[in-house]
CSV table of C-alpha atoms and ligand atoms in Angstrom, one decimal:
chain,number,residue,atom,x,y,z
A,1,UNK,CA,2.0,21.2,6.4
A,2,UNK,CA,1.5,18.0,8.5
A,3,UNK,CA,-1.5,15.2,7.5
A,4,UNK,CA,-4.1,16.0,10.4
A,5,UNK,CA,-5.4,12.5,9.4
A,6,UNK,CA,-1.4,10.8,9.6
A,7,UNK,CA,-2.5,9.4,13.2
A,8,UNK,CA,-5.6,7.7,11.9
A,9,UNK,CA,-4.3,6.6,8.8
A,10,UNK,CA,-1.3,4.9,10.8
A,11,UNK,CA,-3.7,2.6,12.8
A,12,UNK,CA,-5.3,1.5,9.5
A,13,UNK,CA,-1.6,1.0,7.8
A,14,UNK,CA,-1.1,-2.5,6.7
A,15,UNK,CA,2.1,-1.9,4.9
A,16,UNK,CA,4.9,-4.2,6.4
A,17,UNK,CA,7.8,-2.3,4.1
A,18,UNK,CA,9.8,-0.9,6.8
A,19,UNK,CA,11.1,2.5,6.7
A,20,UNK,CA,8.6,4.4,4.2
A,21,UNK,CA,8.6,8.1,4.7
A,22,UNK,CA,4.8,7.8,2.7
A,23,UNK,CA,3.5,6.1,6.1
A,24,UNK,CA,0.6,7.4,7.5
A,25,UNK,CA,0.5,9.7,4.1
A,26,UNK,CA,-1.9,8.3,1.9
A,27,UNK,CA,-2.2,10.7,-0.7
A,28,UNK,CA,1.8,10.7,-1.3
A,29,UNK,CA,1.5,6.5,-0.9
A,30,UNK,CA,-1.3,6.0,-3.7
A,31,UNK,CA,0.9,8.8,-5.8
A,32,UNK,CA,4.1,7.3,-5.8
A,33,UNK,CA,2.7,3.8,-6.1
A,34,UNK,CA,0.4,4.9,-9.0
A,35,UNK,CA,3.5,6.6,-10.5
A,36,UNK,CA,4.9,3.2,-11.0
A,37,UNK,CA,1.6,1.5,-12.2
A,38,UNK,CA,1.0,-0.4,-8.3
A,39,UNK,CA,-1.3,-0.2,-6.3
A,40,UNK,CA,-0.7,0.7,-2.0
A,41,UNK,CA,-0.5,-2.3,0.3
A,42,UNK,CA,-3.9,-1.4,2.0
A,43,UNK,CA,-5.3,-3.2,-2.0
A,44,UNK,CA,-3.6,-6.4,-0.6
A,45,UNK,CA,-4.3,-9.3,1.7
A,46,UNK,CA,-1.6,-9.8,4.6
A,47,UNK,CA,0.2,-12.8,2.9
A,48,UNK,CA,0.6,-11.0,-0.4
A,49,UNK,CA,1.8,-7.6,1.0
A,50,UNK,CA,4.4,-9.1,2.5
A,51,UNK,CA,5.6,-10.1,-1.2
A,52,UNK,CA,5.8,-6.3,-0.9
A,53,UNK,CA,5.2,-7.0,-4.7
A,54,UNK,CA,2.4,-4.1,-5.4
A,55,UNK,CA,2.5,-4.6,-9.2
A,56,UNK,CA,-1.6,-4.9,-10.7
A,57,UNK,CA,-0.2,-8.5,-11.5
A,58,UNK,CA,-0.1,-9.4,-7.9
A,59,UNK,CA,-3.1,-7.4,-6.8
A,60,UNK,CA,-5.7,-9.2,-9.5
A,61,UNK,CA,-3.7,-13.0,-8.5
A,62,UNK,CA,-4.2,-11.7,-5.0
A,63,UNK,CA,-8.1,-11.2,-5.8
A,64,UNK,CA,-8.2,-14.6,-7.5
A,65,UNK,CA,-6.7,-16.6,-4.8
A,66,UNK,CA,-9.5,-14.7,-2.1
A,67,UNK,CA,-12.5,-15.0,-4.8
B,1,LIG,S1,2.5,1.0,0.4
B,1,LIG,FE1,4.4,1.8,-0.5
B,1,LIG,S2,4.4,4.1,-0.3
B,1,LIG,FE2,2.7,3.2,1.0
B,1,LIG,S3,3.6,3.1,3.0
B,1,LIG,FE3,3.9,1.1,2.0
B,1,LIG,S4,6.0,1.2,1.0
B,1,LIG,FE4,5.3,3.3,1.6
């Protein structure tokens, strides 16, 4: 079954990783990246999703550097 909310959850996609098949999905996003102990790059700020580095490390020195 297709997300009805994949078109709306694509406009508020910050995720720069190119390629995903989880765009636009955010249940499968936050359960594969919470699988792995990360968090999805709609937790980060545009310079540190970039770093495409969604470990809890770099969210919390992400949150530092904003605070
Ligand atoms: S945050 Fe991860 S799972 Fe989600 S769209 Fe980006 S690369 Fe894919």
């Amino acid at each position: 079954m297709a997300c009805p909310n994949s078109e709306k959850n694509l406009k508020a996609c910050n995720c720069s990783y190119p390629g995903c098949p989880r765009k636009g999905l955010c249940c499968d996003c936050l359960t594969y990246h919470r699988a792995k102990g990360q968090l999805p790059a709609c937790y980060f700020s545009k310079d540190a999703e970039a770093t495409w580095d969604r470990s809890v490390d770099a969210f919390l020195k992400d949150r530092a550097s904003r605070a």
